[in-house]
Structures are given as structure tokens and as C-alpha cells.
PDB file of C-alpha atoms in Angstrom:
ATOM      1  CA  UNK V 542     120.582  21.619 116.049  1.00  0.00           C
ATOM      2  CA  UNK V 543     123.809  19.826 116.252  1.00  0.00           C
ATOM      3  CA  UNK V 544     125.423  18.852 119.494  1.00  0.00           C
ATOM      4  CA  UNK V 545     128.660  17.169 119.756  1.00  0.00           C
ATOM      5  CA  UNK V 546     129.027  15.668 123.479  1.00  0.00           C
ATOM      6  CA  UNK V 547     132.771  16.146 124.911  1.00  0.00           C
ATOM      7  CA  UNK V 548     132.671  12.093 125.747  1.00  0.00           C
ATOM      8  CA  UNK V 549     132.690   8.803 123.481  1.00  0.00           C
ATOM      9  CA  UNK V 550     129.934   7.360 126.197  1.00  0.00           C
ATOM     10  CA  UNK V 551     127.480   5.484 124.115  1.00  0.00           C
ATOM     11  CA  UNK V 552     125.162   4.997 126.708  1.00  0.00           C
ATOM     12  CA  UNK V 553     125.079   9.264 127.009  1.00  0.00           C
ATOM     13  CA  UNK V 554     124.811   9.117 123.257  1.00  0.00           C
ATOM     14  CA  UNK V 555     121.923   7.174 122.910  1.00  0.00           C
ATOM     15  CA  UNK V 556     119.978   8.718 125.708  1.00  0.00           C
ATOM     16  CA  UNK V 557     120.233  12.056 124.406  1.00  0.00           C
ATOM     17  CA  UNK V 558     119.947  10.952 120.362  1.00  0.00           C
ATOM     18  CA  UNK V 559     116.586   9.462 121.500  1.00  0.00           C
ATOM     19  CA  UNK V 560     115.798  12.141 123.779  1.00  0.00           C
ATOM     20  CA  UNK V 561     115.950  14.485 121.196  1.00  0.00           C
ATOM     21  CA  UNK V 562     115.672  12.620 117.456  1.00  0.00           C
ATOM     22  CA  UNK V 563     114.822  15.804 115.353  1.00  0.00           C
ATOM     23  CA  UNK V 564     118.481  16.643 116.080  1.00  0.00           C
ATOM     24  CA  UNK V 565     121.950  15.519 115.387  1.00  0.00           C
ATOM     25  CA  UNK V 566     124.155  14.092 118.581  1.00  0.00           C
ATOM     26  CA  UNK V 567     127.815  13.614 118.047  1.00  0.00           C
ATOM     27  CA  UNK V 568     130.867  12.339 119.844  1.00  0.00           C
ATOM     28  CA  UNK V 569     134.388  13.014 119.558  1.00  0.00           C
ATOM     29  CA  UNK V 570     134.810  10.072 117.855  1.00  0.00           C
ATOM     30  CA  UNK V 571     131.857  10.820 115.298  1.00  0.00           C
ATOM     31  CA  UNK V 572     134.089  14.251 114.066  1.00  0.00           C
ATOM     32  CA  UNK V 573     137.572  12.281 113.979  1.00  0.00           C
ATOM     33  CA  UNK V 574     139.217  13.854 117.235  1.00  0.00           C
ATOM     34  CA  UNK V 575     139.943  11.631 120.195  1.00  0.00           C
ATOM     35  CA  UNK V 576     139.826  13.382 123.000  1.00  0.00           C
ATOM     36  CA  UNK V 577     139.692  12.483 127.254  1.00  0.00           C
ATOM     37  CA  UNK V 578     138.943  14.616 130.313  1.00  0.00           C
ATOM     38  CA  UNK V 579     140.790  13.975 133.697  1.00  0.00           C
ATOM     39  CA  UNK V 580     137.323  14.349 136.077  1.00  0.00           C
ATOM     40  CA  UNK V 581     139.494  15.517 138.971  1.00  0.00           C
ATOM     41  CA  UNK V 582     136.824  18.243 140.324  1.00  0.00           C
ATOM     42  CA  UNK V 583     134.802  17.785 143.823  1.00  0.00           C
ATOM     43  CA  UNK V 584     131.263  18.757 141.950  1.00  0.00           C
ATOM     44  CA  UNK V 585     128.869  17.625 139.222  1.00  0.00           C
ATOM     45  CA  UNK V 586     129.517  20.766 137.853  1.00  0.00           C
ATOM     46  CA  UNK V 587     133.326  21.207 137.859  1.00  0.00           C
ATOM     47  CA  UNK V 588     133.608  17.896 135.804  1.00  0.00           C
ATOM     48  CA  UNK V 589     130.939  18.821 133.571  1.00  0.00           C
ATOM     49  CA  UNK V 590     131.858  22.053 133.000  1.00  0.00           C
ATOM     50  CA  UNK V 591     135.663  21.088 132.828  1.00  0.00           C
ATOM     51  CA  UNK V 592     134.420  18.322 129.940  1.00  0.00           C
ATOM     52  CA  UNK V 593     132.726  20.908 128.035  1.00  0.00           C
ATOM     53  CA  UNK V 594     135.561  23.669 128.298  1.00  0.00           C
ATOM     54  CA  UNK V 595     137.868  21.597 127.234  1.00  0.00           C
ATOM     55  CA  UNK V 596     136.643  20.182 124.019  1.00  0.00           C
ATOM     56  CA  UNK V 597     135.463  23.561 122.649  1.00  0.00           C
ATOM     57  CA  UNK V 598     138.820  25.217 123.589  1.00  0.00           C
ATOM     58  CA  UNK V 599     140.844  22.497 121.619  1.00  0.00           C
ATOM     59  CA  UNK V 600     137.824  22.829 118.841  1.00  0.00           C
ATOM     60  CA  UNK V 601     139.459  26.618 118.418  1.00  0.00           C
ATOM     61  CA  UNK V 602     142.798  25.781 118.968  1.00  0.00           C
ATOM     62  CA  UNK V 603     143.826  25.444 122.778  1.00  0.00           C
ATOM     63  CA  UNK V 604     144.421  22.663 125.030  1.00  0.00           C
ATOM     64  CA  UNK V 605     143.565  23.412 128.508  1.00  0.00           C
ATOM     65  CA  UNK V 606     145.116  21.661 131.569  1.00  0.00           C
ATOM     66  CA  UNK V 607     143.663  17.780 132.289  1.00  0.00           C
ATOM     67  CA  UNK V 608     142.587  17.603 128.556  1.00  0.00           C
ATOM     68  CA  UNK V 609     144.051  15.334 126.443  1.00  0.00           C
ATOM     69  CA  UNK V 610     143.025  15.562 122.291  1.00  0.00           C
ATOM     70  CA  UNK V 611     144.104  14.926 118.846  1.00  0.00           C
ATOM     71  CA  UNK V 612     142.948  14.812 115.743  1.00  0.00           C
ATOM     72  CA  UNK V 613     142.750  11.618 114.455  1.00  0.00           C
ATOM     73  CA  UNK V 614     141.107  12.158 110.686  1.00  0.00           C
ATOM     74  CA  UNK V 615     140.912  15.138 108.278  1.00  0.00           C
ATOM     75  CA  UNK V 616     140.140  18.405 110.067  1.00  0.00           C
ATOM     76  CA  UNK V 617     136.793  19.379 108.992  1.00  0.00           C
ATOM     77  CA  UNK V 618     134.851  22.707 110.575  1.00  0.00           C
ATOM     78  CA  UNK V 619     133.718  22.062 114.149  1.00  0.00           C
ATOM     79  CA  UNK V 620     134.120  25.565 115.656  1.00  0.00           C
ATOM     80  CA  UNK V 621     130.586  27.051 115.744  1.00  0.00           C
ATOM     81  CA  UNK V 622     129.328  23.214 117.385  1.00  0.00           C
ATOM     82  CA  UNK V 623     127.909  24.007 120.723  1.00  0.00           C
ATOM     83  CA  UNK V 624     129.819  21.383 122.600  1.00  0.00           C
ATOM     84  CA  UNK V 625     127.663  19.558 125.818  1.00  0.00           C
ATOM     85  CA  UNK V 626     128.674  17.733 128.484  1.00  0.00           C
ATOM     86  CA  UNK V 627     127.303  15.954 131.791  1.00  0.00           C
ATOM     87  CA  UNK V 628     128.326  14.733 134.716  1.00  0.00           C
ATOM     88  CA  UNK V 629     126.227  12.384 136.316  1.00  0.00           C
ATOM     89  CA  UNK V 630     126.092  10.382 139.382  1.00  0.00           C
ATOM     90  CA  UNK V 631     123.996   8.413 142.483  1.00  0.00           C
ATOM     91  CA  UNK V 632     123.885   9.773 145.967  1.00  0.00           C
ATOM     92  CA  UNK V 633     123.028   7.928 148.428  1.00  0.00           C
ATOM     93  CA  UNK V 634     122.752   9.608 151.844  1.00  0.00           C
ATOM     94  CA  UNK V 635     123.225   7.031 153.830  1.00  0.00           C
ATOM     95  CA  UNK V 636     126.573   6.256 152.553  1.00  0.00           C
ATOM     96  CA  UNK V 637     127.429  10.087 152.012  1.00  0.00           C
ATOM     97  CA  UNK V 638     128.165   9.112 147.971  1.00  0.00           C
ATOM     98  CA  UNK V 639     129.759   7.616 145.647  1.00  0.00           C
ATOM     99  CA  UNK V 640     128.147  11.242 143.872  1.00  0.00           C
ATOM    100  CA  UNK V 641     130.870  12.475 142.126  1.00  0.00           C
ATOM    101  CA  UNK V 642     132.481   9.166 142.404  1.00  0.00           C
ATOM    102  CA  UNK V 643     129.694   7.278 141.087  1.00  0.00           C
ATOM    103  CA  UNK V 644     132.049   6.012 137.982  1.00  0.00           C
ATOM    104  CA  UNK V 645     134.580   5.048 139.971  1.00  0.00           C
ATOM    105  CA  UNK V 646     133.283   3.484 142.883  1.00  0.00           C
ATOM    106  CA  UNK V 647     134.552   0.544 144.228  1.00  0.00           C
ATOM    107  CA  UNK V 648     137.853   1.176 141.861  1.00  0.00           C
ATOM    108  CA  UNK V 649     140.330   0.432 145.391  1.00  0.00           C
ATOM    109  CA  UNK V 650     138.715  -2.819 145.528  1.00  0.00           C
ATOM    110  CA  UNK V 651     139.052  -4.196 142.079  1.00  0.00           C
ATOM    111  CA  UNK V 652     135.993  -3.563 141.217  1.00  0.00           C
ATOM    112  CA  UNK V 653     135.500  -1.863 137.343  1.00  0.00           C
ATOM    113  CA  UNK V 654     132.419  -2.785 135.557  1.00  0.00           C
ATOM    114  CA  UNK V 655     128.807  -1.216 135.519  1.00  0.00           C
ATOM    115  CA  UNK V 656     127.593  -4.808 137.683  1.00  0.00           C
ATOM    116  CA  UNK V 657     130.447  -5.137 139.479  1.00  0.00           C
ATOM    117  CA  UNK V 658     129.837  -1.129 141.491  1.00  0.00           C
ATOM    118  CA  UNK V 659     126.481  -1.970 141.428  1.00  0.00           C
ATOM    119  CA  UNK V 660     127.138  -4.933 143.723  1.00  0.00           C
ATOM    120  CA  UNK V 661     129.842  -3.242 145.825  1.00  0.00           C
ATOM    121  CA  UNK V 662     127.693  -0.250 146.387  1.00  0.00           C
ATOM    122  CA  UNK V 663     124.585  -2.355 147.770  1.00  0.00           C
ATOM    123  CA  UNK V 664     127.459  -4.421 150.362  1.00  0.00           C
ATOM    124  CA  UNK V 665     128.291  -1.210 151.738  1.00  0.00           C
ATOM    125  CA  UNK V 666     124.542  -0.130 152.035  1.00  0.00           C
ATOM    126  CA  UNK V 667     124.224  -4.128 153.815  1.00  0.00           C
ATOM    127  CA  UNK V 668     120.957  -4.738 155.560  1.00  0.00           C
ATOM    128  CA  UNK V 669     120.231  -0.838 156.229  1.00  0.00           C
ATOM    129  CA  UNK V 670     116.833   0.345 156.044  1.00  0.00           C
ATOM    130  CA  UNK V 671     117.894   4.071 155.385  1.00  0.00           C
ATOM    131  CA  UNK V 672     118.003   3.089 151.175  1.00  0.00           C
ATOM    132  CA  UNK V 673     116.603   6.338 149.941  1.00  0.00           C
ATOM    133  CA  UNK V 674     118.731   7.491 146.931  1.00  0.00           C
ATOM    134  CA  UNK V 675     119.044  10.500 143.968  1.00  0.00           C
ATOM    135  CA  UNK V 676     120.876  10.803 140.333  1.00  0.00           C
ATOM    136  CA  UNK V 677     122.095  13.945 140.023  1.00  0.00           C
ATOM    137  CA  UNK V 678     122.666  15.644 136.238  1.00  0.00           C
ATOM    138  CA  UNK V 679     124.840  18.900 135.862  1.00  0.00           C
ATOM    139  CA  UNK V 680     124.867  19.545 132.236  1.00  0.00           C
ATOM    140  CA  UNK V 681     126.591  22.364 130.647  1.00  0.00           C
ATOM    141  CA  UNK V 682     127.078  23.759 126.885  1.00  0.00           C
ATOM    142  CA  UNK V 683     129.787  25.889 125.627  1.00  0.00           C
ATOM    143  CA  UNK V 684     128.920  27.976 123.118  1.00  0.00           C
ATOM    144  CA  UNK V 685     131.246  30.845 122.889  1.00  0.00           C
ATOM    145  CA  UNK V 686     134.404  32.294 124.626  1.00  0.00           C
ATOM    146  CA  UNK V 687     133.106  32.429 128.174  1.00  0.00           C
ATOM    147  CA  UNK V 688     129.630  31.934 127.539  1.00  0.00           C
ATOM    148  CA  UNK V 689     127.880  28.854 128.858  1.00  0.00           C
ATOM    149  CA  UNK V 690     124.415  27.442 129.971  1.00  0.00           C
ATOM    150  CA  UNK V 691     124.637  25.134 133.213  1.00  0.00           C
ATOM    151  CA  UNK V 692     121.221  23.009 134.308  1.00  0.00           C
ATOM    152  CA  UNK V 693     121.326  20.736 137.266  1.00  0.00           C
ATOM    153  CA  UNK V 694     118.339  18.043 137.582  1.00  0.00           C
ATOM    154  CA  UNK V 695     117.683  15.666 140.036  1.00  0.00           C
ATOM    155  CA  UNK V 696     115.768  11.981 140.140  1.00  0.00           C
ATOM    156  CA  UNK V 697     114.566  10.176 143.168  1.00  0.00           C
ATOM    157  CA  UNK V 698     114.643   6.691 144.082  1.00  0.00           C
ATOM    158  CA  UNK V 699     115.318   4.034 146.611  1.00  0.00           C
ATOM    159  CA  UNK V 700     118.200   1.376 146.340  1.00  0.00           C
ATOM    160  CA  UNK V 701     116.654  -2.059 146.114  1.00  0.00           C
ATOM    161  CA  UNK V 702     117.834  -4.445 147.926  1.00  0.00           C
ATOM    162  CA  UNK V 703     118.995  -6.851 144.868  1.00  0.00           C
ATOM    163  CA  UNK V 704     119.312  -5.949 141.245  1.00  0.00           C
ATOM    164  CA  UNK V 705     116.430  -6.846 138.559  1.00  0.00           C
ATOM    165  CA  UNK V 706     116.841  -8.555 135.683  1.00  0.00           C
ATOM    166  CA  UNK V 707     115.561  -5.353 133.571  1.00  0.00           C
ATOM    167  CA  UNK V 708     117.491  -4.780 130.589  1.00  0.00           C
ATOM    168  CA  UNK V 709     117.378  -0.978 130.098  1.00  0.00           C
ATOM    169  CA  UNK V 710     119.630   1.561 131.381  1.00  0.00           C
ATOM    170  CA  UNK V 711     123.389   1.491 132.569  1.00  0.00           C
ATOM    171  CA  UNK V 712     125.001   1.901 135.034  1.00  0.00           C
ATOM    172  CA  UNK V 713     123.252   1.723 138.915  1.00  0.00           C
ATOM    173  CA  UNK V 714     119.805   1.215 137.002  1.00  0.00           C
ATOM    174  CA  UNK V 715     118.958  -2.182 137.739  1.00  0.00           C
ATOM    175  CA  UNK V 716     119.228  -0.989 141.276  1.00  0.00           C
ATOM    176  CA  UNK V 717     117.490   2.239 141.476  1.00  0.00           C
ATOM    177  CA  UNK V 718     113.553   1.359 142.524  1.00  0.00           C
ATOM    178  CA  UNK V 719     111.218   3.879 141.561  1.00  0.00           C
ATOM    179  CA  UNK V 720     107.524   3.766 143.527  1.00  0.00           C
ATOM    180  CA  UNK V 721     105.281   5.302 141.314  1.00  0.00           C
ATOM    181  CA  UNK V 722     106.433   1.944 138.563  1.00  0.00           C
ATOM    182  CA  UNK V 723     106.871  -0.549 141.538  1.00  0.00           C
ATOM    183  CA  UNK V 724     109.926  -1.738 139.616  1.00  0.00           C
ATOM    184  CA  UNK V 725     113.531  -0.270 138.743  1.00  0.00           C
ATOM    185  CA  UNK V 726     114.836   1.943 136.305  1.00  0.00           C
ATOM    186  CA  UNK V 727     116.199  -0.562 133.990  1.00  0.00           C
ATOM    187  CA  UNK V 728     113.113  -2.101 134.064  1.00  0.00           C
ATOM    188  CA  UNK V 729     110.885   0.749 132.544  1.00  0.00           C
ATOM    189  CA  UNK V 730     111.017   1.656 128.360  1.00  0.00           C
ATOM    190  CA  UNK V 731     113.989   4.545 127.258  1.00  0.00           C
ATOM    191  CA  UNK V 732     110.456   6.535 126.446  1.00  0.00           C
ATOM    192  CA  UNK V 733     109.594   6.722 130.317  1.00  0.00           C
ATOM    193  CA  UNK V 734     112.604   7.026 131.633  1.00  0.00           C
ATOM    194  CA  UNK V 735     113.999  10.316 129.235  1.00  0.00           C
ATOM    195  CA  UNK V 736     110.564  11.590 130.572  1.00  0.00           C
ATOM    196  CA  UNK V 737     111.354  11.386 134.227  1.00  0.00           C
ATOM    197  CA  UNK V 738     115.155  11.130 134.205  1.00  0.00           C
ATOM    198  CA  UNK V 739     117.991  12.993 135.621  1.00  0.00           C
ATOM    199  CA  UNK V 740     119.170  13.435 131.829  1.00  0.00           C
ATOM    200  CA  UNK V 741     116.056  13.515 130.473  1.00  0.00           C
ATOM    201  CA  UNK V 742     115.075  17.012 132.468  1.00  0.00           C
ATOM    202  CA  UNK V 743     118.463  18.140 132.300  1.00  0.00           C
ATOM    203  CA  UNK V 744     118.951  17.648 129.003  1.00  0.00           C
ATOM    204  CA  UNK V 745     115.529  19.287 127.929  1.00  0.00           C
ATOM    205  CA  UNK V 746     116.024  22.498 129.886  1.00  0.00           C
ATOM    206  CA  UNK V 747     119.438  23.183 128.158  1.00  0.00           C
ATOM    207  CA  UNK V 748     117.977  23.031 124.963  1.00  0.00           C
ATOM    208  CA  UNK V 749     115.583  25.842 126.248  1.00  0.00           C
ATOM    209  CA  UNK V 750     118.163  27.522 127.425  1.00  0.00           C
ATOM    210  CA  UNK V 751     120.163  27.282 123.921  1.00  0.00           C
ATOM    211  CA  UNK V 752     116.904  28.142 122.068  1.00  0.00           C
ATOM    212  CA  UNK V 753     116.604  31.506 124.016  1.00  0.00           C
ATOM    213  CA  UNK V 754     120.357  32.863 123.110  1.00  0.00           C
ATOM    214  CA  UNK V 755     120.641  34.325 119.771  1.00  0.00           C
ATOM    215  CA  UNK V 756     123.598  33.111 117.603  1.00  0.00           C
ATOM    216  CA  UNK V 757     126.642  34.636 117.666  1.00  0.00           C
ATOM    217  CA  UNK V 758     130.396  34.482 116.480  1.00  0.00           C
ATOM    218  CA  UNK V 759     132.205  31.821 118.718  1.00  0.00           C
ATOM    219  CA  UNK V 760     135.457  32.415 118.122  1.00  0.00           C
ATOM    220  CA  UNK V 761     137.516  33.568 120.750  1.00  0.00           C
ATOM    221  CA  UNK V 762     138.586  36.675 121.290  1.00  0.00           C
ATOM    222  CA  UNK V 763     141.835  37.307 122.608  1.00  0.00           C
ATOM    223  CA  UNK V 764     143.509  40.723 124.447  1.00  0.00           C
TER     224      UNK V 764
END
């Protein structure tokens, strides 16, 4: 199977290339069209969904609202791709978010890389003992005119109180302590953590999903 994610997020790329290597993972960028997503929605699955839309509507000739695309190298056939996005985040309860946020956190305050929200999310936790924490996954795939598969995973944690010096991961990894490995999720191998993750279950139940449907035409069909 073929996938072709509606982001250029290389982390996201890898994850799900290694999560599934029998089959082919593309980006925008992979198929010559540049194309961005204004994540304005309230839910996991509003943005994700949103993500998805969008790219297979301007894959058959649309542009919906908040999507901005072009192609940017010969046009080559991309309609019958099943297009899959995510939208992924951290909760953490005792700080009712960042969730839907996660991305952006800290954005009011300067802050903008992957370490830097990391940091800014465990000053606002302080010395609090109430560190429990969850990655949420809300994946959806497009693959026809209104038709759609939508999975939602979730993976538990605590927030440590400092960051490790694991390697592995993105994003609030190095900060996300897991109990049954006494250590964090960027310190644990991709193979473990696509087994346990957010992604990792999300992503495997939409391809179960997708290998139940039978194929059809995707083109849309208009009154």
C-alpha cells in the first residue's frame, strides 16, 4: 500500500515508514506539491481530519478553506492515494493541556522549538506531584468522496521531573516517563515504542480498517 501523509513532518514520516516497512510512506513534498493546513479546530480530530480532507480534495482538484497547496513539479497521478493524517498531542490533567495545543505551546512566550516547550511545559507543571500525563493520536484516511476511517489511540505516562538525555523520539519524549521501562520515551528503541505508542496503535488499526474496505473509484462525484 501507498500512503501519502497530508504533512512534510519527518519525524511522522519516519515513525510510520518504520512502523510499517513493507509499504510506501509519502509526503507532500515526496509527490512535488507543497501544501499547509491552518490547525484551527478545538479536537484531535477536527485537525486531523481537516489535514486529510484537504490534501485529497486539492489531489482531485479543489481547495478547501484553511488549505493552502500548489504544485511545485510535474503533475503526475495521485488521485486514487489514500491520503492520512494525524493529529497528535500531550495532555496533561493537571494543567488542563497543551492537547490540541501541544505544537504550539509556549508560542506567547517565545518559546518555538521541540526543547524549548518541553521546558516551558514542566515550569508550569513546577514542583506538583499531580504529573500523570497521556499522548493522544486521532488519525484519519481519506479515501473517497466522503468516505473516511478515523482511529483515536491513547498512551500513558507521567511527566518527569527533568528531561533525559535519551536520543529517540521528538517532541515531549525526553519527558514522558513510562513505568513498566523505568525510563522515558526517548530513551527506549523506535521498535518498542511503535509497539506501545500513541502512533504506533493508531496507526496499525487504520491499516485494518483500510484492509477491510474494498477498492473503489475515488473520484468525486458531483450533483
Amino acid at each position: 500500500m501507498t500512503i501519502l501523509l497530508a504533512t512534510n513532518n519527518a519525524h511522522k514520516k519516519r515513525e510510520l515508514a518504520e512502523t510499517f516497512p513493507d509499504n510506501t510512506v509519502l509526503t507532500p513534498e515526496d509527490v512535488g506539491v507543497a501544501y499547509e493546513y491552518d490547525e484551527t479546530g478545538i479536537t484531535f480530530f477536527e485537525n486531523s481530519y481537516g489535514k486529510a480532507r484537504g490534501l485529497w480534495a486539492f489531489l482531485h482538484g479543489e481547495t478547501l478553506p484553511g488549505v493552502t497547496a500548489s504544485r511545485v513539479a510535474p503533475e503526475r497521478q495521485l488521485a486514487n492515494l489514500t491520503v492520512i493524517a494525524d493529529d497528535s498531542g500531550i495532555v496533561v490533567p493537571a494543567l488542563g493541556g497543551p492537547g490540541v495545543y501541544s505544537a504550539r505551546y509556549g508560542r506567547d512566550a517565545g518559546v518555538a522549538t521541540d526543547a524549548e516547550r518541553t521546558l516551558h511545559l514542566l515550569s508550569q507543571l513546577g514542583g506538583s506531584t499531580e504529573r500523570e500525563a497521556y499522548y493522544v493520536c486521532c488519525m484519519v484516511a481519506v479515501y473517497g468522496e466522503n468516505r473516511f476511517a478515523v482511529v483515536q489511540e491513547q498512551w500513558d505516562g507521567v511527566v518527569a521531573e527533568a528531561p533525559s538525555d535519551g536520543k529517540g523520539g521528538f517532541g515531549y519524549d525526553p519527558v514522558f516517563f513510562l513505568a513498566e521501562f523505568g525510563c522515558t520515551a526517548a530513551d527506549i528503541s523506535s521498535e518498542q515504542k511503535h509497539a506501545i505508542s500513541h502512533r504506533g496503535k493508531a496507526a496499525r488499526a487504520i491499516a485494518r480498517a483500510l484492509n477491510g474496505i474494498a477498492p473503489l473509484d475515488s473520484s468525486p462525484k458531483r450533483a
